[in-house]
Coordinates of C-alpha atoms in Angstrom, one line a residue:
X1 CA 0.0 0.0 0.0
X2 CA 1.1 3.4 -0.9
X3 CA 2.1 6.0 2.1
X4 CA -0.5 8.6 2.1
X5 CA 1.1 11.9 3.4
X6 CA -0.6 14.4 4.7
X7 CA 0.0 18.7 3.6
X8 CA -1.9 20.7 2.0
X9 CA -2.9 17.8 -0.5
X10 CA -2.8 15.0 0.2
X11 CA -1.6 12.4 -2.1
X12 CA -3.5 8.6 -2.6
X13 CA -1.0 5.8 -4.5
X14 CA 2.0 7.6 -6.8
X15 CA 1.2 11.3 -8.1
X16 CA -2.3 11.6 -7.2
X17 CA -3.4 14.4 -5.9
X18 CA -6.9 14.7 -3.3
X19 CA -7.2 18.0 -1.5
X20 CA -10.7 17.9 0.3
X21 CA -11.3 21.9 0.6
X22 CA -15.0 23.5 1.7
X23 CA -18.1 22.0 3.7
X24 CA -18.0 19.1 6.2
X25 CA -15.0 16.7 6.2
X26 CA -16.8 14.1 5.1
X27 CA -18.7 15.8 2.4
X28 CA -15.3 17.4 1.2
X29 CA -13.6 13.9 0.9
X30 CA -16.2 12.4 -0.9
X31 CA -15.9 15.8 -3.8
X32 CA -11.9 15.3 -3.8
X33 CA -12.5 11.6 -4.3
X34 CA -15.7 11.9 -7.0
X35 CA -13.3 14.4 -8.9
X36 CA -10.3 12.7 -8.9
X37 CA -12.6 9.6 -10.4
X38 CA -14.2 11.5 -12.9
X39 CA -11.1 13.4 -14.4
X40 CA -8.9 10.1 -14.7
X41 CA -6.5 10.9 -12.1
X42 CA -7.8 7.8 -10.3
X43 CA -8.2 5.1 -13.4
X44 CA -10.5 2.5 -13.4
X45 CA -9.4 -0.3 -11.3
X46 CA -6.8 1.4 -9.0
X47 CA -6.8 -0.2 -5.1
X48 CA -7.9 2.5 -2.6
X49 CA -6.1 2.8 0.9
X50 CA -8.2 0.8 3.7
X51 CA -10.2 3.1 5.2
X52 CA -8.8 2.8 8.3
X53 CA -5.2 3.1 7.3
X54 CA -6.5 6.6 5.3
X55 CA -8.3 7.8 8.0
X56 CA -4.9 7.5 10.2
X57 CA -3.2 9.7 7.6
X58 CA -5.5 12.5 7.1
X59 CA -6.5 12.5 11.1
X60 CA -10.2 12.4 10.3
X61 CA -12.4 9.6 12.1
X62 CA -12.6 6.3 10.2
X63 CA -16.6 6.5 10.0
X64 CA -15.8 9.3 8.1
X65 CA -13.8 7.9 5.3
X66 CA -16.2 4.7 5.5
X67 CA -19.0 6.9 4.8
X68 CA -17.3 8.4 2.0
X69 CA -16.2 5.3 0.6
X70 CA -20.0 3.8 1.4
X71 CA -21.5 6.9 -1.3
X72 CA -19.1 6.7 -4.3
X73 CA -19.6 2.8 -4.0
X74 CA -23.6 3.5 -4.0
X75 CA -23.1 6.3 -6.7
X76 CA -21.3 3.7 -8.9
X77 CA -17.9 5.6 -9.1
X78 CA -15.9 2.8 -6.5
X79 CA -16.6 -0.9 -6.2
X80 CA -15.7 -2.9 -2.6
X81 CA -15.5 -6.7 -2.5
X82 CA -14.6 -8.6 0.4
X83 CA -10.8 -9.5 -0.2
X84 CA -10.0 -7.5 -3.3
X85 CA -10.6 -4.0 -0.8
X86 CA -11.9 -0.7 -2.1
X87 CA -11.5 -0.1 -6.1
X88 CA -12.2 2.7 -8.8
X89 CA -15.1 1.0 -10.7
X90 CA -14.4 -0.2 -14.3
X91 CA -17.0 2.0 -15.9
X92 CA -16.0 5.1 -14.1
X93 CA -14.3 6.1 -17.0
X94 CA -13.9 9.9 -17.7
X95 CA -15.4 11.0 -21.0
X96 CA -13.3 10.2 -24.1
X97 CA -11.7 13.7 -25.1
X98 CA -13.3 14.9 -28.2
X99 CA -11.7 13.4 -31.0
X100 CA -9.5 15.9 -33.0
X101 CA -10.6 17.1 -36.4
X102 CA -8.1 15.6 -39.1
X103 CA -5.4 18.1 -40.1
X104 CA -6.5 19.9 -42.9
X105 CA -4.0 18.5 -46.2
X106 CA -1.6 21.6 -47.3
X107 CA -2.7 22.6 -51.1
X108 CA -1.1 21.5 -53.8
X109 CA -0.7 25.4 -55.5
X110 CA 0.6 27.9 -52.8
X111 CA -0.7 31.0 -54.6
X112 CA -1.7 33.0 -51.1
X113 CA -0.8 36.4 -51.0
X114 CA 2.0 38.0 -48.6
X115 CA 4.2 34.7 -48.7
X116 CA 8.3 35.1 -50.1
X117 CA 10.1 31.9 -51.4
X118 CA 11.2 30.1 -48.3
X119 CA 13.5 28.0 -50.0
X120 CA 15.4 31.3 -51.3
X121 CA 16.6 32.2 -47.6
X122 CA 19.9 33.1 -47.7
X123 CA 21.1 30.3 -45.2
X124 CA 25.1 30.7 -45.8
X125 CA 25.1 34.1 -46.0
X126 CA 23.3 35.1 -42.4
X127 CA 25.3 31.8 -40.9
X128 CA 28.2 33.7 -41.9
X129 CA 26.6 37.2 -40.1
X130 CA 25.9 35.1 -37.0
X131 CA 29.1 33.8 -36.8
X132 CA 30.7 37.6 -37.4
X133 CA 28.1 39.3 -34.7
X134 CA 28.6 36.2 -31.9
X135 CA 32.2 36.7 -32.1
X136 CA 32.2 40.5 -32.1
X137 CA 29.1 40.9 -29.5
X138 CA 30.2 42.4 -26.1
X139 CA 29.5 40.8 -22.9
X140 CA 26.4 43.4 -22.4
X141 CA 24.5 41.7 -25.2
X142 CA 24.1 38.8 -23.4
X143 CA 22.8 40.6 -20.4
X144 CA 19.2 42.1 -20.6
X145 CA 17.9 43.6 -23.9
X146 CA 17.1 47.4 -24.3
X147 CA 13.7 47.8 -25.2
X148 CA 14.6 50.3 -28.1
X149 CA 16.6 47.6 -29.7
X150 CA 20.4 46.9 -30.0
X151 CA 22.1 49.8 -31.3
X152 CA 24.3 47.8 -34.0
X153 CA 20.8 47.4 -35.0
X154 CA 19.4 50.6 -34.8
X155 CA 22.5 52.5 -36.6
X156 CA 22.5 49.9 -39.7
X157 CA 19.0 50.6 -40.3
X158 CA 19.0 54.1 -40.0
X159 CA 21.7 54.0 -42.6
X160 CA 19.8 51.7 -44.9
X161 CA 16.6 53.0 -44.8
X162 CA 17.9 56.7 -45.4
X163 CA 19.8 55.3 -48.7
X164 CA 17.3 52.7 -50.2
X165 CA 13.8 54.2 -49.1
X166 CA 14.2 58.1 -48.2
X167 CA 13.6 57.9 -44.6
X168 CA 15.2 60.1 -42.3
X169 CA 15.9 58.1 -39.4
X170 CA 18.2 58.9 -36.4
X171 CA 19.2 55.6 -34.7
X172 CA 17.7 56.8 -31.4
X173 CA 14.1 57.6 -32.5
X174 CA 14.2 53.7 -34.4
X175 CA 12.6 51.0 -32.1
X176 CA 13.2 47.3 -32.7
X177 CA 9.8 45.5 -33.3
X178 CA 8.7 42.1 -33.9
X179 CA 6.9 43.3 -37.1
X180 CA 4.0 45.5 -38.3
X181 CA 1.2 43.7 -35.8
X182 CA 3.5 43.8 -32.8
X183 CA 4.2 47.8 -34.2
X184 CA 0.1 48.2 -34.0
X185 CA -0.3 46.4 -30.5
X186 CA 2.3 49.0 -29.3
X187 CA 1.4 52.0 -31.1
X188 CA -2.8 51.9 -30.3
X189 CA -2.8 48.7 -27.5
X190 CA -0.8 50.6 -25.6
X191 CA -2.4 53.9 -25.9
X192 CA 0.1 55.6 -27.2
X193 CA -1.5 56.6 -30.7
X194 CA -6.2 56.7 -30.1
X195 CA -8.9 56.3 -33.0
X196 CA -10.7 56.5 -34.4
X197 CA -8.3 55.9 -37.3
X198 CA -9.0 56.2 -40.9
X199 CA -7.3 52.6 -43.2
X200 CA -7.6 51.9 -46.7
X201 CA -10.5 51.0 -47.4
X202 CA -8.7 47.3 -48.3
X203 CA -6.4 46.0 -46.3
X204 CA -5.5 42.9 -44.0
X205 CA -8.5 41.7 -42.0
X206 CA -6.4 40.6 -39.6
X207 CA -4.8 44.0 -38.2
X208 CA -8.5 45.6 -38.3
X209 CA -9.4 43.0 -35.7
X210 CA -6.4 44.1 -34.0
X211 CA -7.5 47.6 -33.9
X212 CA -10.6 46.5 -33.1
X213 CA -9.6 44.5 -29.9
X214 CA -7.5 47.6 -28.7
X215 CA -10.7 49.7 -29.0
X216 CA -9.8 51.4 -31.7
X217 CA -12.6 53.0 -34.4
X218 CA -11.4 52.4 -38.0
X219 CA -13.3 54.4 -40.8
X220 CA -12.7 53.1 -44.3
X221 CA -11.1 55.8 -47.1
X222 CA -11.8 54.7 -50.5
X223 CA -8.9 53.5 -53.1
X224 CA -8.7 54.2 -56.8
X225 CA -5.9 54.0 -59.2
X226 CA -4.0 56.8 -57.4
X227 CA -4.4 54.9 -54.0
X228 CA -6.1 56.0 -51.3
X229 CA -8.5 58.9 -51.3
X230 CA -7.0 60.9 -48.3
X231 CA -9.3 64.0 -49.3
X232 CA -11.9 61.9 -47.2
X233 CA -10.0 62.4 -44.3
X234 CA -12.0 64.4 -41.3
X235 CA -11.6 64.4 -37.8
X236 CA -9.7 61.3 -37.3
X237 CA -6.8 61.3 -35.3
X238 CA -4.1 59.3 -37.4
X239 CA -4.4 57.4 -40.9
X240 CA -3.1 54.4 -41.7
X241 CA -1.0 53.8 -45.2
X242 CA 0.3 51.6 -47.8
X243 CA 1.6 54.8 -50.0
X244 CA 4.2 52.3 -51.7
X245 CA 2.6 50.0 -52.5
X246 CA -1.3 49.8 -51.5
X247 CA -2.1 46.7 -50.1
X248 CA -3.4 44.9 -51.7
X249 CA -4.8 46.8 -54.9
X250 CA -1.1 47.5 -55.7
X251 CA -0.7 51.3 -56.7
X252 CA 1.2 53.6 -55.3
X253 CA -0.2 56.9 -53.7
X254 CA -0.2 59.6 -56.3
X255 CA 2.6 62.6 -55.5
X256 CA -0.8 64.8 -55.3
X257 CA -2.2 62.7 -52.5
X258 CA 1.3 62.3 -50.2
X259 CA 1.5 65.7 -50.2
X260 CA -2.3 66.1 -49.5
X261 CA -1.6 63.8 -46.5
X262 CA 1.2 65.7 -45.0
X263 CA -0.5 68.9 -45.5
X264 CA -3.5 67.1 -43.0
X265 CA -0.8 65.4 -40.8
X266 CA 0.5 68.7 -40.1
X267 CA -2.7 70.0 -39.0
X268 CA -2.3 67.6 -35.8
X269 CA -3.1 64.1 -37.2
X270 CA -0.6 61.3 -37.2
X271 CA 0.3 59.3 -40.3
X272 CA 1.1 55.3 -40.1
X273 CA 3.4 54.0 -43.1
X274 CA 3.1 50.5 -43.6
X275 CA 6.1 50.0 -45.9
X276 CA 5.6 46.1 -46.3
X277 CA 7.3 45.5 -49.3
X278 CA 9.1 48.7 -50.5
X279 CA 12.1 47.1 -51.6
X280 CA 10.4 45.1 -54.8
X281 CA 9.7 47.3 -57.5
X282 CA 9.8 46.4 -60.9
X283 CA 9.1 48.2 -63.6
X284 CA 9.8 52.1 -62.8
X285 CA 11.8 53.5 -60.1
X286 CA 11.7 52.8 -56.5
X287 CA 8.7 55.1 -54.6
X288 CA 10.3 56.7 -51.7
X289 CA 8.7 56.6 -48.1
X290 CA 6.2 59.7 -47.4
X291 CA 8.1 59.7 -43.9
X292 CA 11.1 61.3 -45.2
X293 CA 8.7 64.7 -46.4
X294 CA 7.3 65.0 -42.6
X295 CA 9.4 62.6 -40.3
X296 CA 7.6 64.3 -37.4
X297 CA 4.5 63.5 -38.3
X298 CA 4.9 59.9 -39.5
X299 CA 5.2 56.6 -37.9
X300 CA 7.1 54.4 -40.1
X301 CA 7.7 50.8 -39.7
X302 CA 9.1 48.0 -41.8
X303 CA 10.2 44.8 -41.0
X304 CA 12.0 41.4 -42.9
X305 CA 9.2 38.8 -43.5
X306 CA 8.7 39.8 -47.2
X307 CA 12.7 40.1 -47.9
X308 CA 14.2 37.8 -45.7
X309 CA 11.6 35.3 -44.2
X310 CA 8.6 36.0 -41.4
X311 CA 10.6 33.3 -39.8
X312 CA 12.7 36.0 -38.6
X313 CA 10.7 37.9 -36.4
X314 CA 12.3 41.3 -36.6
X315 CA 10.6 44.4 -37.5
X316 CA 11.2 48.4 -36.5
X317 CA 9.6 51.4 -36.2
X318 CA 11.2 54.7 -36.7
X319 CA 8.9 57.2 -34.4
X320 CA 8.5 61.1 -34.1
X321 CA 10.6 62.0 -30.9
X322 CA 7.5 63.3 -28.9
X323 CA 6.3 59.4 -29.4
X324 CA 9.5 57.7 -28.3
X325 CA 8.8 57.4 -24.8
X326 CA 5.8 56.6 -24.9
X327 CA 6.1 53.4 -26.9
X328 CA 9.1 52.6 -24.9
X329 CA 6.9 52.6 -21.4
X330 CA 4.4 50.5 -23.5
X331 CA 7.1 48.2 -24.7
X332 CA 8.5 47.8 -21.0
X333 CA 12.1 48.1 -19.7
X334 CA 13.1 44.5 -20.7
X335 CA 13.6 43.3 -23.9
X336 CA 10.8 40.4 -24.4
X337 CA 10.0 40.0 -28.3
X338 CA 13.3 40.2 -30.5
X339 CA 16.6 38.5 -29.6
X340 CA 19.5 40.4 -29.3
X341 CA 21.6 37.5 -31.3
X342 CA 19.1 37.9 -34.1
X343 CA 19.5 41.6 -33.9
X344 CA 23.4 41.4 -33.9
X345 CA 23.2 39.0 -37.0
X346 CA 20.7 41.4 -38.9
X347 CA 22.8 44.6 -38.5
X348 CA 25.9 42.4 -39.7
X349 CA 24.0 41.0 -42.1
X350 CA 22.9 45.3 -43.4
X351 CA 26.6 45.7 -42.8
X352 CA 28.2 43.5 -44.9
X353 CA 25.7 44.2 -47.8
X354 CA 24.0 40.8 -47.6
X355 CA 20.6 42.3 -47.0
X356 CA 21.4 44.5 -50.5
X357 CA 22.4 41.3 -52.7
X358 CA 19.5 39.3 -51.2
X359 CA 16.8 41.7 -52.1
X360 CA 18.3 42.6 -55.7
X361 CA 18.2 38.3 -56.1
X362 CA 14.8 38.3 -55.3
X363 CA 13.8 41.5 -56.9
X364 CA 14.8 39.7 -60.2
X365 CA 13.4 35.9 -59.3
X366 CA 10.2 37.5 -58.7
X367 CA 9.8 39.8 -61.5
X368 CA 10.6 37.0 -63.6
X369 CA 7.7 34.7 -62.0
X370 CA 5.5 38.1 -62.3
X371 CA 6.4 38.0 -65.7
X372 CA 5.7 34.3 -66.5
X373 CA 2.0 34.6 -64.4
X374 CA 1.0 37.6 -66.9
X375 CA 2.0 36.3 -69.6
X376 CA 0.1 32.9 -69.6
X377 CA -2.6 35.2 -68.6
X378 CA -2.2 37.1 -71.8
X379 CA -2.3 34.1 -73.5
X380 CA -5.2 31.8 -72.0
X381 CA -7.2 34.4 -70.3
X382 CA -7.2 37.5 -72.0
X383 CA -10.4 39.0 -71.0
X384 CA -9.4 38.7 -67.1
X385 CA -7.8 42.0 -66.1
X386 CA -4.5 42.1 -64.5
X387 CA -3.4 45.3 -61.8
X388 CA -0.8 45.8 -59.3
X389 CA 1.8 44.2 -61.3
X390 CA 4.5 47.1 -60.7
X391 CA 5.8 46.0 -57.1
X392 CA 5.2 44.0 -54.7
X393 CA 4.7 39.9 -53.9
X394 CA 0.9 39.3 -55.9
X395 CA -1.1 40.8 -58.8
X396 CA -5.0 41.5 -58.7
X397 CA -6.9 39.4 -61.3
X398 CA -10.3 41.4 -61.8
X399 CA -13.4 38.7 -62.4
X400 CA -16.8 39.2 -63.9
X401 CA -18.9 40.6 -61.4
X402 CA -20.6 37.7 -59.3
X403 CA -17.8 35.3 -60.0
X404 CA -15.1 35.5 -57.0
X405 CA -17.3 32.9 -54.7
X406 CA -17.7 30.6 -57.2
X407 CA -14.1 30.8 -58.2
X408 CA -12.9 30.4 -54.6
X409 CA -14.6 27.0 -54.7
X410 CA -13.2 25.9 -58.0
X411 CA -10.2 26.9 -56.5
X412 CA -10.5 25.3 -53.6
X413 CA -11.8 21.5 -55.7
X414 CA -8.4 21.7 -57.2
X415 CA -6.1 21.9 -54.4
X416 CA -5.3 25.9 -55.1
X417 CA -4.9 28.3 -51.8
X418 CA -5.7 31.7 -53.3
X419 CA -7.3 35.0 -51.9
X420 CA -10.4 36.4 -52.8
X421 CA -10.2 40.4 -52.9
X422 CA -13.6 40.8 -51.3
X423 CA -11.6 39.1 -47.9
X424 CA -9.9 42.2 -47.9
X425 CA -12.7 44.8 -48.1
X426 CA -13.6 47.0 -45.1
X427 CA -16.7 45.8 -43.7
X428 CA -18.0 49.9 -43.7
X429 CA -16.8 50.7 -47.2
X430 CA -20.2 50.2 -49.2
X431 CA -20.3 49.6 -52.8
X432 CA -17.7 49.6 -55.6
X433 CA -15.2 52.3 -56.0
X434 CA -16.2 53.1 -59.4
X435 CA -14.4 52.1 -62.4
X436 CA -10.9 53.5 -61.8
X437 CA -11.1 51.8 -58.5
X438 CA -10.5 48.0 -57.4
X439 CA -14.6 47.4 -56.2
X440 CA -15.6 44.5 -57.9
X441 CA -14.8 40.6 -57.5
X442 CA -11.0 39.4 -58.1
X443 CA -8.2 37.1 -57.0
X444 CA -5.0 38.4 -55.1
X445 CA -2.8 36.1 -56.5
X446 CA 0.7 35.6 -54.6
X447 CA 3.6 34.3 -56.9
X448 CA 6.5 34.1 -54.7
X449 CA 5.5 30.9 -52.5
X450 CA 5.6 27.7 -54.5
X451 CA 9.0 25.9 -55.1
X452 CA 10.0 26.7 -58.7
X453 CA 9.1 23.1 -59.9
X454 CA 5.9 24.1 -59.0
X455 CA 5.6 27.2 -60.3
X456 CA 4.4 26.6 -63.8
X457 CA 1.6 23.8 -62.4
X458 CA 0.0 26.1 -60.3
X459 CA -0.5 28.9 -63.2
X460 CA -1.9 25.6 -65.5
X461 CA -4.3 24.9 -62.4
X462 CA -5.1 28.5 -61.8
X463 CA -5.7 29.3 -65.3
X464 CA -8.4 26.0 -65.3
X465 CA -10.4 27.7 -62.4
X466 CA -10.7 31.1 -64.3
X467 CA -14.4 32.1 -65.5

């Protein structure tokens, strides 16, 4: 028999727990016992102590643990035999857990938006940065983090992002992120930006539920062409951008409109610029970031998971100084989100010109899968429209009107994981745009993800699916 010892549980055969708690001793026995039964910590057919030996233990009276014993063997939960003592009964089985739903099989075509090629990760090349930044890192980046980042980090982005995307940026007004979302939950979580806010009237579904859980009003501004249509702007408090690159309709904001913004910015109002995938442009010049015409009125934040990999969970923010503080009290005084190593091994990695060679590679794989996409669309569905093509990771295939669902489906039949554009709609935003504008049904079609072996079947299989 098992020693039964006595605390503040007490413990029946070998890690068991019973802790009787509230109402009579007896009555609280009999609960500790009936629940340890029914979850499966006591499994059908395991000896209980003699009641007299338990009793002893848990200094109670042995009528009492008789009595208890006596109900859960009327109730059905123990059995008692003369000989074999006091067992768990057979069918006192806990419920089976509910059986888990089968894993959903990954699709054969990887065309989702947002997605680079993860087999293009530059392995040798930031092994060699690790290796560089582990041997050069002082003792003090092993101790605890600052919460504005490392300042390797912080310096070899404020040089890159002055020289590749026009962004004024001193080192200390840069803070080290986890990426755009973590960028949100610090700017409006934390109370350091308030709504309501005014978004594209298309964008990801997912950061409006962000918003939304920190409180936070959004109001939809409509897109065309030219981007977003910041003359709608009224009494919000900050807007938030995709002036590169509007995601995920593709065009850039017209010069007209970036300097309408700033002219409203400087009126009080605080501009967000989500520069998600600056670096891949295509087919005219790169489009600068509005930040560098009003750094003290923009918030701009980047991060690696188109260029690199979202793997690497590393993004930044590069703030107006009256916002520095505040997002650093939000953020706490301990680095929590982003390693220091990783930080060390990126700013090497900036350093060294890795970063540069890596993003002109993929600048020119993916053009050249943009290119093959459009072109078999040229050739087998002509009558589908094509926009968004300049930059970016996806194009926007425009459908008849009432087709998109039924697409989706087809889609769906033949193994194809592809975004709808309606997903990505504003729930307030109404009716179409009009016909310079992306209302209407359409695919967002991502062409970076599949291996390259696969690239050419899953145009063939997209192209079947087309109305």
């Amino acid at each position: 028999m098992a020693k039964v010892w006595v605390n503040l549980a007490e413990r029946i055969g070998a890690d068991l727990l019973v802790e009787p708690s509230g109402g009579g001793r007896r009555a609280a026995l009999t609960r500790a016992l009936r629940e340890a039964v029914r979850s499966g910590r006591l499994a059908p057919g395991t000896r209980l102590p003699p009641y007299r030996s338990l009793a002893a233990d848990l200094g109670l009276a042995r009528n009492t643990v008789a009595d208890a014993y006596a109900e859960l063997v009327a109730e059905g939960w123990l059995t008692a035999r003369q000989g074999s003592g006091t067992r768990v009964a057979l069918r006192a089985r806990p419920p089976a857990p509910p059986r888990p739903s089968p894993p959903r099989p990954p699709p054969r075509h990887d065309l989702g938006q947002g997605k680079p090629d993860p087999a293009s990760f530059p392995r040798t090349a930031w092994l060699a940065s690790a290796r560089r930044a582990l041997t050069a890192a002082p003792s003090e980046a092993f101790g605890p983090g600052d919460p504005r980042g490392r300042p390797e980090l912080r310096r070899a982005l404020a040089e890159y992002l002055a020289r590749t995307r026009g962004v004024r940026a001193d080192p200390e007004r840069i803070v080290v992120c986890s990426g755009f979302s973590h960028a949100l939950r610090l700017l409006f979580g934390g109370r350091v930006l308030r709504g309501p806010l005014a978004v594209e009237a298309y964008g990801l579904p997912f950061h409006r539920g962000l918003l939304a859980g920190a409180g936070v009003r959004t109001r939809p501004l409509a897109v065309d062409a030219d981007g977003a249509r910041v003359d709608g702007l009224g009494g919000e408090r900050a807007v938030l951008l995709t002036p590169a690159h509007q995601f995920p309709t593709g065009g850039p904001l017209h010069p007209r409109r970036r300097a309408a913004v700033v002219d409203w910015a400087a009126g009080g109002g605080v501009i967000v610029e989500d520069d998600y995938d600056g670096e891949f442009r295509y087919d005219r010049r790169p489009v600068g970031a509005v930040q560098g015409l009003a750094p003290d009125r923009v918030v701009y934040a980047g991060s690696v998971s188109k260029s690199l990999s979202p793997a690497v969970r590393l993004g930044w923010m590069v703030l107006p100084g009256r916002l520095v503080e505040g997002v650093l009290a939000v953020k706490g005084e301990r680095e929590a989100w982003a390693s220091s190593l990783d930080q060390l091994t990126l700013a090497d990695f900036l350093e060294s010109g890795s970063y540069d060679r890596q993003v002109r590679r993929m600048r020119q794989r993916y053009r050249r899968r943009r290119d093959r996409l459009t072109a078999a669309l040229a050739e087998r569905a002509p009558h589908v429209g094509v926009s968004g093509m300049a930059a970016g990771l996806h194009v926007v295939l425009r459908l008849p009107d009432g087709t998109e669902a039924a697409t989706l489906r087809a889609a769906a039949r033949a193994g194809i994981a592809v975004d709808g554009l309606g997903a990505f709609r504003h729930p307030d935003a109404g009716g179409p745009d009009g016909p310079d504008g992306p209302g209407g049904d359409g695919l967002v079609v991502g062409y970076a993800a599949p291996p390259e072996h696969a690239y050419e079947p899953a145009i063939r299989a997209l192209l079947d699916v087309l109305p």
